[in-house]
XYZ file of C-alpha atoms in Angstrom:
556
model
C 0.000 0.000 0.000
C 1.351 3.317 -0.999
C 1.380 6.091 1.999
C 3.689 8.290 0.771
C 2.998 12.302 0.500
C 3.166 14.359 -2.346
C 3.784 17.965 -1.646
C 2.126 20.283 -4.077
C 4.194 22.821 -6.216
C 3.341 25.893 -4.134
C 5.747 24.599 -0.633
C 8.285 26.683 1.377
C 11.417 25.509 0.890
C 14.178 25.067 3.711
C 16.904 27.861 3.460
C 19.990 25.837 2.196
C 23.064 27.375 3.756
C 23.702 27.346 7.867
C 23.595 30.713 8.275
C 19.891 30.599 6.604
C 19.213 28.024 8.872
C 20.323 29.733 12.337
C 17.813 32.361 11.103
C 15.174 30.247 10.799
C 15.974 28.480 14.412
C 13.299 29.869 17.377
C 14.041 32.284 19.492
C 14.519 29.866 22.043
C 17.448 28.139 20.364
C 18.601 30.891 19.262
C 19.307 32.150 23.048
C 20.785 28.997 24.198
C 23.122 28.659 21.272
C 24.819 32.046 22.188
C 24.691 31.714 25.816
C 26.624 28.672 25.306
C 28.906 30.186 22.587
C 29.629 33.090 25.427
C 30.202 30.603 28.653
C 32.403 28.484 26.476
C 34.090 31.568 25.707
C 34.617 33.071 29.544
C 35.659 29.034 30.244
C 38.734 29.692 27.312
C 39.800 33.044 28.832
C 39.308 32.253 32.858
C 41.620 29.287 31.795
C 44.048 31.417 29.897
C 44.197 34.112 33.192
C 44.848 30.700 35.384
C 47.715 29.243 33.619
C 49.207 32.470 33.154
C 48.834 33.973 36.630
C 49.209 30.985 38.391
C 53.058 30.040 38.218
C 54.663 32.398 40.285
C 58.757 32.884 39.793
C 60.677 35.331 42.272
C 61.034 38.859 40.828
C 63.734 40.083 43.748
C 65.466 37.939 46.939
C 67.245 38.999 49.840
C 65.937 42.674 49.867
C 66.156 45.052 52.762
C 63.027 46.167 54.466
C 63.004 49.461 53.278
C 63.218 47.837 49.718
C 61.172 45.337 49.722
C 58.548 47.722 50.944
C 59.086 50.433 48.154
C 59.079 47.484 45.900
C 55.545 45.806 47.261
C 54.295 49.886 47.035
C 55.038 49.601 43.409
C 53.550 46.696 42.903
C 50.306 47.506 44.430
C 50.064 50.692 42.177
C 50.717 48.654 38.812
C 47.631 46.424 39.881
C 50.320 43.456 40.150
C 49.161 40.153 42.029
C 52.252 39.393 44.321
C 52.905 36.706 47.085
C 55.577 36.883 49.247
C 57.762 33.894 49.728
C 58.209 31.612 52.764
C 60.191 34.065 55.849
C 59.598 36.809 53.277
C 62.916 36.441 51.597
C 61.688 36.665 48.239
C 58.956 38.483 46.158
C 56.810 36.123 43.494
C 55.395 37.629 40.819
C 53.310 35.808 37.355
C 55.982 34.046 35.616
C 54.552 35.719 32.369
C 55.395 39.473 34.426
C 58.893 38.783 35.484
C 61.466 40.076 32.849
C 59.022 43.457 32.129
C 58.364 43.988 35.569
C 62.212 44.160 36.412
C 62.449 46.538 33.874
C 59.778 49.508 34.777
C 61.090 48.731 38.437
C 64.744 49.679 37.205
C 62.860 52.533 35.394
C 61.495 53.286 38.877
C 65.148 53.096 40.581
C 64.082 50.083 42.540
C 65.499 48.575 44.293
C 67.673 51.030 45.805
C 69.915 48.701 47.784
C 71.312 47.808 44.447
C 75.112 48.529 44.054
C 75.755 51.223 41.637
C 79.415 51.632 39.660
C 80.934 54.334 37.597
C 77.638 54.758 36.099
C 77.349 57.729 38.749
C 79.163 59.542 36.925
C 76.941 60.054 33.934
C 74.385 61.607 36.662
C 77.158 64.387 37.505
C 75.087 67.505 37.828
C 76.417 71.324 36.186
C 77.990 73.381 39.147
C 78.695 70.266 41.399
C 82.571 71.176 43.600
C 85.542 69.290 43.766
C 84.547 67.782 46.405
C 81.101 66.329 45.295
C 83.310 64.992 42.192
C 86.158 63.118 44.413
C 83.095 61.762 46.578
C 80.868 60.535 43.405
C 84.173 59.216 42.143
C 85.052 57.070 45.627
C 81.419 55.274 45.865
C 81.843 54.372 41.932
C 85.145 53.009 42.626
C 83.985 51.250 45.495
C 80.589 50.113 44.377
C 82.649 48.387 41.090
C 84.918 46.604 43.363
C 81.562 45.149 45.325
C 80.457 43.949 42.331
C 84.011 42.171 41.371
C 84.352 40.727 45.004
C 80.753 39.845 44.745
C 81.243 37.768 41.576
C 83.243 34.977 43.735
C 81.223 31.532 44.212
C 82.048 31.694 48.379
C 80.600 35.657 48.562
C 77.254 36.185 49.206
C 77.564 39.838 48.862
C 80.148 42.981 49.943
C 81.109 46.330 51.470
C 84.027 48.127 50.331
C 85.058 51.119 52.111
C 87.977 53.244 50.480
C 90.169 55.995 52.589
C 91.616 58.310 49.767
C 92.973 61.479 51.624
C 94.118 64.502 49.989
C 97.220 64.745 47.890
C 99.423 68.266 48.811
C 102.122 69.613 47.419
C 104.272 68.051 50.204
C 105.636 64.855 49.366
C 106.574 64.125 53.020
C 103.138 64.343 54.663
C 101.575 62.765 52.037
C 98.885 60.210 53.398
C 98.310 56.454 51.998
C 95.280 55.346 51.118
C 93.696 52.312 53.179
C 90.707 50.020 52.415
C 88.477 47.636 54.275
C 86.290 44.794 52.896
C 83.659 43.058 54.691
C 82.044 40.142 53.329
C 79.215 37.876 53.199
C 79.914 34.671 52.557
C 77.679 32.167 51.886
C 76.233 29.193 54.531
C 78.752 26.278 54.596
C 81.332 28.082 52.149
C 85.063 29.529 53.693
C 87.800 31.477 51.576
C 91.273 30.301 51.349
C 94.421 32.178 51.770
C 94.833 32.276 48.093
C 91.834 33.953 47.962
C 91.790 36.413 50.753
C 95.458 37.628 49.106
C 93.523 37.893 45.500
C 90.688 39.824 46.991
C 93.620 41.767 49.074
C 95.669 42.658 45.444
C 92.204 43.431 43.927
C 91.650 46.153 45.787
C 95.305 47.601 46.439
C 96.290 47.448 42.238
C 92.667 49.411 42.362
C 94.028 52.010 43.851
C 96.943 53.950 43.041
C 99.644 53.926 45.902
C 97.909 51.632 48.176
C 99.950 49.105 49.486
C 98.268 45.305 50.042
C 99.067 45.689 54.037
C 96.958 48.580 54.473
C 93.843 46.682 52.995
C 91.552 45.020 55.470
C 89.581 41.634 55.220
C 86.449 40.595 57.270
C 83.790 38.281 57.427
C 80.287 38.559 58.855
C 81.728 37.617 62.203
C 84.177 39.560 62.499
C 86.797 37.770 62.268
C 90.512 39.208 60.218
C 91.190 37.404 57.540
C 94.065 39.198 56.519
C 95.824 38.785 60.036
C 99.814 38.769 59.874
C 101.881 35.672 59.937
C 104.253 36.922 63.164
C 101.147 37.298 65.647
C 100.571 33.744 65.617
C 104.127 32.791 65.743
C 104.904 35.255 68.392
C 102.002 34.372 70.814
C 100.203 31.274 72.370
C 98.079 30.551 69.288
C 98.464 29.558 65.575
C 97.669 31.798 62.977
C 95.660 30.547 59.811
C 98.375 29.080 57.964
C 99.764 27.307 60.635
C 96.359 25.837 61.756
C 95.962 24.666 57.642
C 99.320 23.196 58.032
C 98.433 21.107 61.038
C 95.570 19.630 59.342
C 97.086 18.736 56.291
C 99.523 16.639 58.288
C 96.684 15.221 60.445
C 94.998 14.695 57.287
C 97.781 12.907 55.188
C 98.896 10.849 58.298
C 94.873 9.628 58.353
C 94.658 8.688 54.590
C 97.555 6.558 55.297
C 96.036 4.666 57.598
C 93.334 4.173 56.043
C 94.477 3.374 52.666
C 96.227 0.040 54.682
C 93.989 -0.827 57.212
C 90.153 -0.209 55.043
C 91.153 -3.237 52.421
C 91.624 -5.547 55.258
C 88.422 -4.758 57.472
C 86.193 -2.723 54.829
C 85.918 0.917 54.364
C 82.818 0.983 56.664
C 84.107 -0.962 59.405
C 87.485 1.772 60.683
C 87.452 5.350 61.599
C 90.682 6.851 62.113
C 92.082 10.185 63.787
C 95.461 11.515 64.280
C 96.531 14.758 66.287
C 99.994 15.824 65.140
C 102.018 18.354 68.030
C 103.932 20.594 65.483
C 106.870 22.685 66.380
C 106.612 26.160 64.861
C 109.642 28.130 67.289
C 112.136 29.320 65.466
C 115.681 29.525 66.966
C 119.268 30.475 65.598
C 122.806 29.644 67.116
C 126.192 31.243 66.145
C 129.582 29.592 67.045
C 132.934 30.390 66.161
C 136.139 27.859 66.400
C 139.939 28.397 66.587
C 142.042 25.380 65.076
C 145.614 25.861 64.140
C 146.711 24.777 60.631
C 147.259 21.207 61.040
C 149.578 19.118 59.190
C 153.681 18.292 58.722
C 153.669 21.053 55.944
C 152.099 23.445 57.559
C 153.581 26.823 58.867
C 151.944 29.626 60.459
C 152.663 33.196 59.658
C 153.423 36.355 61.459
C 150.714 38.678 62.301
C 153.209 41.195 64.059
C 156.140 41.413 65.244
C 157.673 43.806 67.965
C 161.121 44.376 69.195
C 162.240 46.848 72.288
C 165.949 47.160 73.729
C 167.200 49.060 76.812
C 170.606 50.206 76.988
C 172.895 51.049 80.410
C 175.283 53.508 81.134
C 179.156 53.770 80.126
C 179.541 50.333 78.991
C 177.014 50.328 76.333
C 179.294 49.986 73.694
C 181.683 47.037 75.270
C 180.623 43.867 73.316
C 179.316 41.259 74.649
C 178.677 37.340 73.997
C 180.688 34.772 73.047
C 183.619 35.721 71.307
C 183.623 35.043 67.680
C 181.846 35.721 64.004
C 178.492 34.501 65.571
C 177.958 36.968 67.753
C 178.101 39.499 65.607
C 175.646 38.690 62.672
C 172.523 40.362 63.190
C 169.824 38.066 64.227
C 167.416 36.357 62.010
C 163.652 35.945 61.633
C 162.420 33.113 64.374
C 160.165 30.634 63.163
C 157.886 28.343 65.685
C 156.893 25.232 64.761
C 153.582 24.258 65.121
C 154.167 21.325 67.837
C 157.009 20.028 70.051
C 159.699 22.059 71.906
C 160.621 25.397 70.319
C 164.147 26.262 68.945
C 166.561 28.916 70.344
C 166.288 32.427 68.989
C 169.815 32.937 67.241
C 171.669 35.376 67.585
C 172.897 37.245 71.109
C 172.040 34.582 73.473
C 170.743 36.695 75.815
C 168.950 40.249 75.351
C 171.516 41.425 78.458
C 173.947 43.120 77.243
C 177.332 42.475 79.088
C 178.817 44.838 81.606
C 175.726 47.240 81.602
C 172.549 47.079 82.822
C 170.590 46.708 78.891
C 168.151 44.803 78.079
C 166.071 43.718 75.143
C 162.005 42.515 74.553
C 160.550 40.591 71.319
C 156.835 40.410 71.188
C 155.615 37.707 67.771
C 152.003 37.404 67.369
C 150.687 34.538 65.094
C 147.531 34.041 63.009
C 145.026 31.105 63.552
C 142.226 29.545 61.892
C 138.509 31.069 62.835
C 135.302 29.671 61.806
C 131.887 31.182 62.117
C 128.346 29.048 62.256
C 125.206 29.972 62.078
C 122.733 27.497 62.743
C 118.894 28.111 61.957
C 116.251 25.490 62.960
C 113.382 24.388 60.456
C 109.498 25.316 61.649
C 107.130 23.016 61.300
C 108.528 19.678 62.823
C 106.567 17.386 64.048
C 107.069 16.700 67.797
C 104.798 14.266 68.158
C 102.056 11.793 66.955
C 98.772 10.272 68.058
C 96.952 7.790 66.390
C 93.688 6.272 67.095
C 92.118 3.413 65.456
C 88.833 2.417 66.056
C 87.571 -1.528 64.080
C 84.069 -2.695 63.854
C 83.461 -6.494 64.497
C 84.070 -8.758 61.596
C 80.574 -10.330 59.801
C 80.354 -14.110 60.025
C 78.173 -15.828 57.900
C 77.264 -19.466 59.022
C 75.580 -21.986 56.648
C 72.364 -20.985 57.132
C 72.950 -17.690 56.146
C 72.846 -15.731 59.056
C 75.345 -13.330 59.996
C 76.590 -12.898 62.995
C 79.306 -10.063 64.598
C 82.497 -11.366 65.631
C 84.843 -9.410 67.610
C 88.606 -9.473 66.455
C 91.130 -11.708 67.936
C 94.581 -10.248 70.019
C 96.894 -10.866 67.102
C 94.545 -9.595 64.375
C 94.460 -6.248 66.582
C 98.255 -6.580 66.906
C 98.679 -6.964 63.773
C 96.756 -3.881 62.648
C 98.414 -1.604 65.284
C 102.021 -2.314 63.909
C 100.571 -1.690 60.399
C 99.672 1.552 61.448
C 102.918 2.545 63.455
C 104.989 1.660 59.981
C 102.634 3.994 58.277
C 103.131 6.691 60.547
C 106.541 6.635 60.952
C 106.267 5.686 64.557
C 109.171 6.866 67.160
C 109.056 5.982 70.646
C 111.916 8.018 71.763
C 109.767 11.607 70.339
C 106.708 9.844 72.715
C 104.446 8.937 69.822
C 101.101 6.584 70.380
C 98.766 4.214 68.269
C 96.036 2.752 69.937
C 93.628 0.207 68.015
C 89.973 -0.465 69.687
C 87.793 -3.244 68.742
C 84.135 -2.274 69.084
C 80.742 -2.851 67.369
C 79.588 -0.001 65.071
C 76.127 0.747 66.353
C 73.692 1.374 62.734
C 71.040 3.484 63.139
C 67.487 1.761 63.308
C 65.894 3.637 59.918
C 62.410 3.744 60.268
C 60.009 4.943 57.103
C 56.329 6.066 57.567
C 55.184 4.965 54.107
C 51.907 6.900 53.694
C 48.672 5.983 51.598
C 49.717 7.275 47.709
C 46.622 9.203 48.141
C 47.983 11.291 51.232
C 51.585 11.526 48.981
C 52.226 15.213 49.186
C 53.057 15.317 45.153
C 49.769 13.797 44.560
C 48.266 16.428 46.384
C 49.981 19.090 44.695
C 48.966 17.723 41.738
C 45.300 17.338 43.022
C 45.464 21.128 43.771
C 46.666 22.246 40.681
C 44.788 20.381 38.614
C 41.373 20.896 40.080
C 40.619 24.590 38.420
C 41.264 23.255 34.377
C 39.354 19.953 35.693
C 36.273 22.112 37.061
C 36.263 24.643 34.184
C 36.737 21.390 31.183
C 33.377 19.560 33.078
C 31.815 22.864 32.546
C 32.957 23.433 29.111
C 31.440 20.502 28.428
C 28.722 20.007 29.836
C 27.780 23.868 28.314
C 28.220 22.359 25.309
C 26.309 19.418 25.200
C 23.396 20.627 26.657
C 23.270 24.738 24.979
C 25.465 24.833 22.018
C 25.232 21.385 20.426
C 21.420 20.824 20.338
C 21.152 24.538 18.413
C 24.108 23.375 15.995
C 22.198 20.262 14.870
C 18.892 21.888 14.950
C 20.586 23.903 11.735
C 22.419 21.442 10.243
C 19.731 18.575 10.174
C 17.391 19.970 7.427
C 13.762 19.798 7.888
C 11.244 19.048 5.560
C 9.340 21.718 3.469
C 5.816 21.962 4.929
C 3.072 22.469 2.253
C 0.926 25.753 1.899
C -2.124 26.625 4.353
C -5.080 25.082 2.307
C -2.983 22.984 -0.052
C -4.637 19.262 -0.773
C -2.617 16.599 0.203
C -2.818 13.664 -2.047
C -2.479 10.558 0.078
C -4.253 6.783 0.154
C -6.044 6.410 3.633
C -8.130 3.485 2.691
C -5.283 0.721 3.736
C -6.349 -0.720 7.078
C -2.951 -0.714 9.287
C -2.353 -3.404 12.010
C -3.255 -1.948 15.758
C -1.893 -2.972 18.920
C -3.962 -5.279 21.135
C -3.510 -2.467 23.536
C -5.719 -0.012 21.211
C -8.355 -2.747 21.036
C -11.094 -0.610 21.896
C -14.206 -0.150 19.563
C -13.348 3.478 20.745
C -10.160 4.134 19.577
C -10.745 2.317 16.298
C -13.881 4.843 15.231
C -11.895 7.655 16.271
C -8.663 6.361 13.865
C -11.678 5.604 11.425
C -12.632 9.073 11.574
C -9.592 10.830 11.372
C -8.891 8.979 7.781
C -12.575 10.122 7.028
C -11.634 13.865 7.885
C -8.376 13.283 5.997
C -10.294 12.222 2.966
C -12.856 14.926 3.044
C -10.902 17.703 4.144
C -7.101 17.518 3.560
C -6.253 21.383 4.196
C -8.255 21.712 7.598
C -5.846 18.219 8.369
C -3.222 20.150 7.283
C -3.848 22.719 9.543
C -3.872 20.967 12.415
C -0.940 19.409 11.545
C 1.138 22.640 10.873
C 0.120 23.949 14.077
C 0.888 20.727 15.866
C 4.440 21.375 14.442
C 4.547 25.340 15.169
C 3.468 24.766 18.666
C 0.115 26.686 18.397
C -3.291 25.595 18.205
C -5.286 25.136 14.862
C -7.291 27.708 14.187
């Protein structure tokens, strides 16, 4: 049986394109559609503002009060969201803020803490004195040396204060310039000698005619870095070289020990110390010796010489002596020798002279060997050396695999102790020691509180940071399945044309259709019976109730 509907020439057709469509939505859908179109859109840009605004990164750190304060004022009248950080050591800004925010602050002159250079100069005002100049020329010079100390990895940050007094015309009472440094180091870090001497040179070859001793290093506690070698030699203490040279030996004598000993029981199982009594006086002894020349060849010469005679009255002139040619040959040069009995002077035999009261004197003074010493004594020696060696019981396993501690036996501990003394160079006479304990190394119970992976604090954190884009996507989407997709495939599905107001619809009512047993009633049949009836007879006032059926109005 045919039932299908012919629609006469004169129908409306449905608009074609979507935007004809949309037009010919209701009013209704037409609302919906752009509410949803305009929550979907606040969703987008609420989402946008979130990820943007929400990671924070620190804009300034470490800032003074009065800083951070003209800083947070500045922020507050830019309409800036800021947090401070944990103790209020740092400023957080929007991550997407940062680099143009530390910009119109340095526009601003904030912060004003921050060290400023020979860039003061440029500032230098029309009319300023000599004396403004020098000073605007000092803080330059020192505020570019801050930043140089300041650029170590052990300096947190630094002050630099520069004495530059006048220069006269006098050479003599001349001043020298003088400097002092304090610094900020950072937790856990220290600065060597090598390093206190660069920062020391640093600042002197900054300054013309400064001389390295009259610069000045200190820490945040106040303690001289730059102390003098001679005060720790000269008093009770060590100064800081000495006290690095004590550990390095305490430290190399250690590393021997255990470099033998940790192979044998484990590196785990021995802990060793050693305290080293260095010597650090200083003394100096001079000696001289006189030896004569020594040998059968040797002679030893005159130095000087001296000769005297006294004469007596008449009888000067009567010789005297042993007649004869001896006698009266002038006498020679006497020579010594060097050991044994000396010879007789020849010559007179006596300096008396005969018959008179005369006499004569010969003084001889010889040279000798002299030798000078001059002894100094090294620094540094070690006086003595204590060493002490502590073992942890050895691990047994038995068959069963369990392990058990054993202590050591006598002659293992013997045998470690002389180890040890060969290593250190052990001397009993200087009153050097090495004692070796056996004990158990007590380990530290470690006891973990694993919690529920929902109570993990990095799920949480994720929890929390997730749960804004979570809310606003459930939103999104539940906007647009119930506002904005409905309208969308109201105008995409096309409807069919409906025919003209009193247009005759050509259609075969006379089939007879199966009914449900449910619509059984002699009732329900005439009324179906009718309606056909009406169809037949009048198709357009059908039609009418039809259209309105479909517009949502009654029929006319």
């Amino acid at each position: 049986m045919d039932n299908a509907v012919a629609l006469s020439p004169n129908a409306t057709a449905v608009p074609a394109t979507f935007a004809g469509r949309l037009q010919a939505m209701p009013l209704r859908s037409k609302l919906s559609a752009l509410v949803g179109v305009a929550a979907l859109a606040g969703i987008v840009v609420a989402m946008t503002a979130w990820k943007s605004h929400g990671d924070y990164k620190v804009l300034y750190a470490n800032l003074s009060d009065k800083d951070g304060g003209a800083v947070i004022a500045q922020l507050s009248q830019m309409n800036v969201p800021y947090r401070m950080s944990e103790g209020g050591a740092a400023i957080l800004v929007p991550s997407a803020q940062v680099h143009d925010l530390r910009l119109k602050m340095a526009t601003a002159g904030l912060p004003k803490g921050a060290v400023s250079g020979f860039e003061l100069m440029d500032s230098a005002r029309f009319g300023q004195t000599q004396f403004q100049e020098r000073l605007t020329f000092q803080r330059g010079l020192e505020g570019e040396l801050m930043r140089s100390i300041s650029s170590l990895a052990a300096v947190q940050s630094a002050r630099v204060h520069l004495a530059l007094p006048n220069q006269n015309g006098f050479f003599r009472e001349q001043q020298k310039p003088s400097a002092s440094v304090l610094l900020t180091l950072h937790p856990a870090r220290a600065l060597d000698r090598a390093q206190v001497a660069g920062i020391v040179h640093l600042v002197s070859s900054s300054v013309p005619e400064m001389s390295p001793k009259a610069v000045s290093v200190l820490d945040q506690t106040g303690a001289l870095l730059t102390g003098g070698g001679d005060a720790g030699a000269g008093g009770s203490g060590l100064d800081a070289q000495q006290l690095q040279y004590v550990q390095q030996i305490e430290t190399g004598y250690a590393k021997r020990i255990l470099d033998l000993v940790a192979p044998i029981v484990g590196h785990d199982n021995v802990r060793a110390s050693v305290t080293a009594e260095i010597d650090f006086s200083q003394t100096e002894a001079t000696s001289e010796e006189f030896k004569p020349n020594q040998g059968p060849d040797a002679s030893v010469s005159i130095r000087s010489q001296q000769t005297s005679e006294h004469g007596g009255g008449a009888g000067a002139s009567l010789a005297s002596g042993v007649p004869g040619a001896a006698s009266n040959q002038p006498p020679i040069a006497a020579t010594a020798p060097l050991t044994g009995a000396s010879q007789p002077l020849q010559g007179a035999p006596s300096g008396i002279v005969a018959g008179s009261g005369g006499r004569r004197e010969a003084v001889t003074n010889y040279e000798v060997d002299k030798t000078v010493r001059v002894t100094r004594s090294a620094t540094g020696n070690v006086k003595r050396l204590n060493a002490a060696l502590v073992v942890n019981n050895r691990s047994v396993t038995d068959a069963k695999g369990k392990t058990t501690q054993v202590p050591l036996a006598a002659d293992e501990i013997e045998k470690i102790t002389a180890l040890v003394r060969e290593s250190i160079g052990f001397n009993k006479e200087r009153g050097d020691s090495v004692k070796v304990v056996n004990a158990p190394f007590k380990v530290e119970p470690t006891t973990t509180h694993e919690l529920p992976f929902w109570k993990s604090p990095e799920l949480i954190d994720m929890v929390r940071a997730a749960a804004l884009p979570a809310g606003l996507a459930i939103v999104a989407i539940l906007v647009f399945f119930g506002l904005v997709r409905p309208a969308v495939r109201t105008a995409l599905v096309a409807r069919p044309a409906q025919p003209p107001r009193g247009s005759r619809i050509d259609a075969v009512v006379g089939d007879e259709p199966p009914y449900p047993q449910a619509l059984g009633a002699p009732t329900v049949l005439r009324q179906i019976e009718g309606a056909k009836a009406l169809a037949k007879d009048n198709p357009a006032a059908v039609a009418g109730i039809v259209r309105g059926w479909v517009g949502g109005s009654e029929a006319a």
